[in-house]
Structure formats: structure tokens, C-alpha cells
């Protein structure tokens, strides 16, 4: 399989890349790790007239952590984050999730920004960005803006990016004290896209009551879904096993409207969502109480 012909640009700086995008707009597509775009081009599902390869734009590949949290350049490879002790400390939910994405060979090339910009509803990173309340930095030749992950994902493989914009950076806020996290998914084989996945981040107050819950599900809609109703069941309450089960059931019945396909029926996805949400919340609350800190 071969892609339709295209013009190839390989800018060395962010300014050059943004200028190319400004000049060519909707005819051009940025190429990051190529792990989604190249297969789509080979299948002729995507036919960009111009490819702007970001591989040499070094200023887009970085990782740093400070009191505000973790900052990742869009071209940071998924595997580099997976192997980073800095990322493990600063954003443990993100770090725990990375091995669930595809296979090491794909994560060696695949980037954080490419996965977010691709916005596959079955991808792990969009749901994790939502659960972590990450902020995304978008740049174009004549401007820039920061937007929360909740506003970035706008539909099926759709984002708030305009054709002239690049996603340049992701900022993950530092977790407050007494925060726990967990990621759970079921895939038919390890490395396959998940049938359902759940990312949970919970914070307890000093009395052990639930102060904040961010629960995001993948593979259950047109994009990552924030389970707001489930979260509302928990906030202000002491999280008991019964309450966690009720919240998980709420996530599966009222927060999502999962599709059916050749891999799973809507009813099976709801069942998975209830079970995985219960497991994720249980583990996240254990960690928030200080009971279980080790990565799985
Ligand atoms: C066999 C296989 C299995 C996979 N399994 C999984 C899986 O289980 N879970 C999962 O999440 N992913 C999976 N993937 C996809 C993989 O994670 C990709 O790496 C990722 O989705 C896209 O990242 P990329 O850097 O390769 O982006 P690319 O493929 O280069 O680009 C993807 C899209 O994003 C756009 N884009 C890229 N970077 C930017 C930017 N900085 N600004 C604006 N737009 C940008 C591109 O124009 C393109 O439209 C799989 C891929 C393969 C080949």
C-alpha cells in the first residue's frame, strides 16, 4: 500500500513549521511519529497534499517538572515519558498508562502530541489528559492560546486545532496532597486498542472525604468522556465500597452512551465500564489514603 503523492517539508524550527502551516493551511498536515497518519495515508483515508515533518523541530521535544507540574513538548516520544522517573513522580497516572498504548516499537516513534491531536476515541492519552485536567498550548504563526483538555476534544477524531495551528505543549498540573490515581482497560490482546478504558484521579480531604474526582473513559463515545455524574456521587462523601460501586454504576448507565461494533456490543461496553470504573476508583482511593503507592 502506498500513499497518494504529497510534497514533503522538513522544517528545523517551530517558526518554520508554523510559517509552512500558515502558508498551506488545510492542504498540509503535520507529521509527528507517523504511527497513525502514515497508515491512514497508506489506506488513502488521509490524502494531505503537503506533509510538514516535525521530527527535526527539537524545541518541541522536552520534558520538565516544577512545582506547577509536568510540561511536555508535543514531539516528546511516548516511550521517553514511559521511561522517565521525572514523569513517574510528577504525573504518575500518565506514567502508569503509557505501557497500555500499542507496543514498544510504536511508542518509540509515537508522540504525546500526535496521540492527542489524532483524538482517537479509543486512545488512552486523550482520556488521561481529561482526567488530569491537562492544559494544551496551541500555536499558529500569529498567535497562541492555552485551552483545557475538556475543550480540546470536540468529537470523533476532531479537536479544537485549526488547520494553521500546532499543538506545541501539554501542561499537567501537579497533583494535590492525598491524591490517588489508577488506569484500567480491557483489550482483546495486550497492545490492541481498548474495548473500554478508565482513567481516575481522586483527592481526599484531611478527614478522608472525597474532595475531587476526575474520571475519564475511552472507547465509549466519540471522544474521551468525563464521567461527571459518577464524580458527583462521590464528592463530599467518605468513599466506601458501596459508594464506589454506585458511582461506577452511574458512570456506566448515565455518563456514557457507548457504541456497538464488531468487537463489543453497547451492553458489554457498559458492563466493562462499570467493572473497570469500580476497580480504578478502588485503587485510586487506596493510593490517596497512602495505602498503595507502587506502580503495578
Ligand atoms: C499497530 C498500532 C497499534 C496502535 N495502538 C494504539 C493504542 O492501543 N492506543 C493508542 O492510543 N494509540 C495506538 N496507536 C497509535 C499510536 O499511539 C500513535 O503514535 C498516535 O496515535 C499518534 O501519534 P504520532 O506521533 O504517531 O502522530 P502522527 O501519526 O504523526 O499524527 C497523528 C495526527 O495528529 C496530527 N498531529 C501530530 N502532531 C501534531 C501537532 N503537534 N500539532 C497538530 N497536529 C498534530 C497529524 O497531522 C495527524 O493528523 C497504534 C498505532 C499502531 C500503528
XYZ file of C-alpha atoms and ligand atoms in Angstrom:
349
model
C 0.000 0.000 0.000
C 1.328 3.384 -0.920
C 0.075 6.855 -0.077
C -1.130 9.342 -2.671
C 1.704 11.650 -3.708
C 2.497 14.601 -1.472
C 5.025 17.389 -1.058
C 7.371 16.855 1.887
C 8.768 19.620 4.101
C 11.185 19.099 6.952
C 11.442 22.329 8.956
C 14.190 22.666 11.579
C 12.452 25.213 13.810
C 8.998 25.813 15.201
C 8.780 29.183 13.417
C 9.469 27.493 10.081
C 6.845 24.830 10.768
C 4.259 27.443 11.748
C 5.054 29.504 8.647
C 4.558 26.449 6.424
C 1.237 25.722 8.103
C 0.134 29.344 7.731
C 1.017 29.309 4.034
C -0.612 25.962 3.228
C -3.402 25.710 5.854
C -5.902 22.961 5.101
C -3.745 21.345 2.376
C -0.975 20.495 4.845
C -0.740 18.102 7.753
C 1.905 17.949 10.461
C 3.695 14.599 10.670
C 4.773 13.636 14.192
C 5.594 9.960 14.876
C 3.620 8.858 11.820
C 2.102 5.896 13.668
C -1.466 6.943 12.861
C -1.038 9.343 9.952
C 1.122 7.120 7.718
C -1.205 4.079 7.956
C -4.156 6.394 7.239
C -2.316 7.742 4.181
C -1.393 4.257 3.025
C -5.040 3.240 3.200
C -5.902 6.506 1.392
C -8.077 7.529 4.337
C -5.949 10.690 4.509
C -4.564 12.431 1.429
C -2.727 15.538 2.566
C -1.147 17.398 -0.352
C 1.693 18.559 1.911
C 3.374 16.908 4.886
C 5.233 19.025 7.417
C 7.536 16.660 9.287
C 8.136 17.856 12.852
C 10.885 15.322 13.540
C 13.713 17.884 13.392
C 11.935 20.528 15.458
C 13.968 19.905 18.590
C 12.259 22.636 20.612
C 9.059 20.540 20.586
C 10.681 17.545 22.300
C 11.168 18.255 26.005
C 10.048 17.250 29.461
C 10.343 19.352 32.602
C 8.802 19.276 36.065
C 8.379 22.025 38.637
C 6.019 22.989 41.461
C 3.248 23.580 38.917
C 3.517 20.106 37.441
C 4.850 18.378 34.352
C 5.367 20.048 30.977
C 5.784 18.007 27.850
C 6.646 19.171 24.363
C 4.275 17.803 21.746
C 7.064 15.851 19.992
C 8.117 14.043 23.163
C 8.071 10.328 22.365
C 5.624 8.207 24.327
C 8.423 5.797 25.219
C 10.579 8.585 26.672
C 7.778 9.535 29.060
C 7.231 5.880 29.951
C 10.918 5.542 30.878
C 11.163 8.836 32.740
C 11.458 8.819 36.563
C 10.623 12.539 36.382
C 7.297 11.795 34.694
C 6.635 8.933 37.135
C 6.944 11.357 40.049
C 5.230 14.376 38.509
C 2.360 12.678 36.668
C 2.005 9.085 37.905
C -1.335 8.492 36.167
C 0.155 9.416 32.802
C 3.206 7.294 33.515
C 1.126 4.279 34.558
C -0.969 4.494 31.379
C 1.751 4.630 28.731
C 2.561 0.885 28.600
C -1.074 0.246 27.629
C -0.567 2.099 24.340
C 0.169 -0.237 21.440
C 3.653 -1.850 21.545
C 7.141 -0.524 22.437
C 8.097 -0.147 18.752
C 5.097 2.135 18.214
C 5.731 4.090 21.412
C 9.354 4.614 20.318
C 8.053 6.724 17.433
C 4.595 7.835 18.614
C 4.464 11.211 20.319
C 2.383 12.666 23.126
C 1.152 15.489 20.879
C 0.403 13.182 17.944
C -1.837 10.987 20.039
C -3.738 13.967 21.482
C -4.079 15.700 18.096
C -5.260 12.480 16.453
C -8.080 12.257 19.061
C -8.910 8.609 18.501
C -11.832 7.792 20.830
C -10.084 4.502 21.699
C -6.745 6.153 22.562
C -5.524 6.259 26.125
C -3.842 9.676 26.247
C -6.890 11.847 25.482
C -8.764 10.268 28.426
C -5.739 10.684 30.681
C -5.373 14.341 29.645
C -9.010 14.856 30.601
C -8.664 13.051 33.936
C -5.560 15.102 34.754
C -7.208 18.368 33.705
C -4.215 18.991 31.452
C -3.874 22.247 29.519
C -2.788 22.325 25.922
C -0.759 25.043 24.252
C -1.675 25.697 20.618
C 0.384 27.971 18.396
C -0.030 29.493 14.953
C 2.227 31.931 13.119
C 0.496 34.992 14.514
C -0.726 33.854 17.905
C -1.067 31.269 20.643
C -3.609 30.048 23.149
C -3.886 27.644 26.070
C -7.004 25.525 26.372
C -8.102 22.851 28.849
C -8.244 19.267 27.587
C -12.015 19.339 28.140
C -12.299 21.962 25.365
C -9.690 20.420 23.074
C -11.546 17.215 22.172
C -14.578 18.167 20.119
C -15.763 14.902 18.523
C -14.759 11.818 16.570
C -11.098 12.339 15.586
C -11.845 16.062 15.990
C -10.131 18.720 18.083
C -10.147 22.473 18.582
C -6.977 22.768 16.436
C -7.433 24.956 13.356
C -5.511 23.993 10.175
C -2.893 26.693 10.872
C -2.276 25.587 14.461
C 0.174 23.185 16.032
C -0.170 21.598 19.429
C 3.165 22.546 20.971
C 2.996 21.679 24.657
C 0.971 19.845 27.289
C 0.924 21.020 30.918
C -0.156 18.519 33.553
C -0.889 20.176 36.911
C 0.905 18.843 39.999
C -1.393 16.511 41.959
C -2.531 17.968 45.319
C -1.723 16.115 48.555
C -3.789 12.967 49.215
C -4.321 12.345 45.522
C -4.584 8.819 44.155
C -4.809 7.612 40.594
C -5.400 4.482 38.534
C -5.766 3.422 34.930
C -7.662 0.293 33.881
C -8.549 -1.090 30.484
C -9.614 -4.267 28.740
C -8.296 -5.046 25.270
C -8.604 -8.313 23.413
C -4.804 -8.638 23.341
C -2.209 -6.513 25.074
C -1.345 -3.668 22.708
C -4.705 -3.655 20.932
C -6.920 -0.625 21.207
C -9.030 -0.985 24.352
C -12.662 -2.096 24.283
C -13.108 0.233 27.267
C -10.642 2.101 29.469
C -10.891 4.317 32.542
C -8.521 6.919 33.981
C -9.203 8.048 37.540
C -7.670 10.785 39.682
C -9.136 11.368 43.164
C -8.228 13.704 46.010
C -9.269 13.233 49.647
C -9.569 15.998 52.272
C -7.884 15.758 55.674
C -10.972 13.939 57.050
C -10.790 11.266 54.353
C -13.745 12.671 52.427
C -13.650 12.865 48.700
C -12.697 16.380 47.637
C -12.236 15.973 43.918
C -12.803 13.236 41.365
C -11.794 13.229 37.699
C -12.910 10.121 35.887
C -12.494 9.812 32.120
C -13.473 6.875 29.934
C -12.268 5.862 26.484
C -13.818 3.762 23.718
C -17.317 4.616 24.931
C -18.207 7.577 22.717
C -16.966 9.905 20.009
C -14.111 11.105 22.193
C -12.910 10.754 25.771
C -15.869 11.080 28.160
C -15.677 12.795 31.544
C -17.945 10.895 33.949
C -19.389 13.893 35.756
C -22.419 12.138 37.246
C -20.285 9.415 38.776
C -17.963 12.053 40.208
C -20.904 13.959 41.718
C -21.919 10.818 43.649
C -18.558 10.802 45.393
C -17.615 14.408 46.092
C -18.131 15.389 49.752
C -18.595 11.747 50.801
C -16.389 9.179 52.507
C -15.679 6.682 49.735
C -16.973 3.299 50.917
C -17.081 0.175 48.757
C -20.857 0.599 48.307
C -20.495 4.213 47.256
C -17.722 3.368 44.802
C -19.926 0.667 43.302
C -22.851 3.105 42.996
C -20.613 5.705 41.342
C -19.226 3.118 38.928
C -22.776 2.040 38.039
C -23.683 5.699 37.461
C -20.699 6.074 35.117
C -21.811 3.043 33.110
C -25.505 3.889 32.963
C -25.793 7.665 32.849
C -22.418 9.166 31.884
C -21.823 7.162 28.723
C -23.732 6.044 25.648
C -21.306 3.513 24.191
C -21.381 2.401 20.576
C -21.536 -1.201 19.391
C -19.162 -2.607 16.765
C -17.681 -5.922 15.685
C -15.620 -6.027 18.897
C -18.227 -5.307 21.571
C -21.929 -4.539 21.981
C -23.087 -1.410 23.826
C -24.298 -3.600 26.719
C -20.895 -5.300 27.015
C -19.147 -1.926 26.983
C -21.433 -0.682 29.780
C -20.653 -3.784 31.811
C -16.917 -3.268 31.272
C -17.230 0.409 32.141
C -18.905 -0.421 35.481
C -16.320 -3.041 36.436
C -13.277 -1.043 35.323
C -14.512 2.161 36.933
C -15.049 0.344 40.225
C -11.527 -1.129 40.056
C -9.937 2.160 39.086
C -11.713 4.113 41.827
C -10.901 1.490 44.465
C -7.205 1.564 43.605
C -7.121 5.345 43.322
C -8.715 5.789 46.768
C -6.253 3.295 48.279
C -3.394 5.312 46.896
C -4.930 8.591 48.060
C -5.071 7.160 51.591
C -1.384 6.284 51.246
C -2.052 2.564 51.188
C -0.711 1.639 47.774
C 1.827 3.761 46.012
C 3.749 1.269 43.940
C 3.223 1.191 40.197
C 1.563 -2.020 39.002
C -0.448 -1.166 15.315
C -0.773 0.108 16.075
C -1.413 -0.007 17.292
C -1.724 1.143 18.000
N -2.356 1.011 19.211
C -2.671 2.116 19.923
C -3.308 2.019 21.195
O -3.578 0.929 21.735
N -3.609 3.178 21.843
C -3.316 4.403 21.296
O -3.609 5.411 21.918
N -2.695 4.522 20.123
C -2.361 3.424 19.429
N -1.727 3.553 18.217
C -1.447 4.913 17.709
C -0.152 5.470 18.277
O -0.259 5.694 19.659
C 0.219 6.801 17.606
O 1.520 7.050 17.960
C -0.565 8.023 17.966
O -1.925 7.851 17.858
C -0.246 9.169 17.007
O 0.969 9.713 17.368
P 2.041 10.049 16.273
O 3.064 10.859 16.965
O 2.456 8.815 15.593
O 1.211 11.025 15.300
P 1.052 11.028 13.713
O 0.569 9.708 13.237
O 2.261 11.578 13.074
O -0.112 12.120 13.593
C -1.432 11.839 14.008
C -2.334 13.049 13.678
O -2.039 14.141 14.536
C -1.617 15.285 13.775
N -0.536 15.883 14.556
C 0.568 15.251 15.012
N 1.293 16.078 15.775
C 0.640 17.262 15.793
C 0.889 18.514 16.446
N 1.957 18.695 17.234
N 0.008 19.518 16.253
C -1.071 19.334 15.484
N -1.389 18.170 14.864
C -0.533 17.147 15.026
C -1.191 14.739 12.429
O -1.316 15.712 11.406
C -2.160 13.573 12.252
O -3.408 14.055 11.812
C -1.385 2.435 17.482
C -0.708 2.531 16.256
C -0.401 1.391 15.552
C 0.331 1.525 14.248
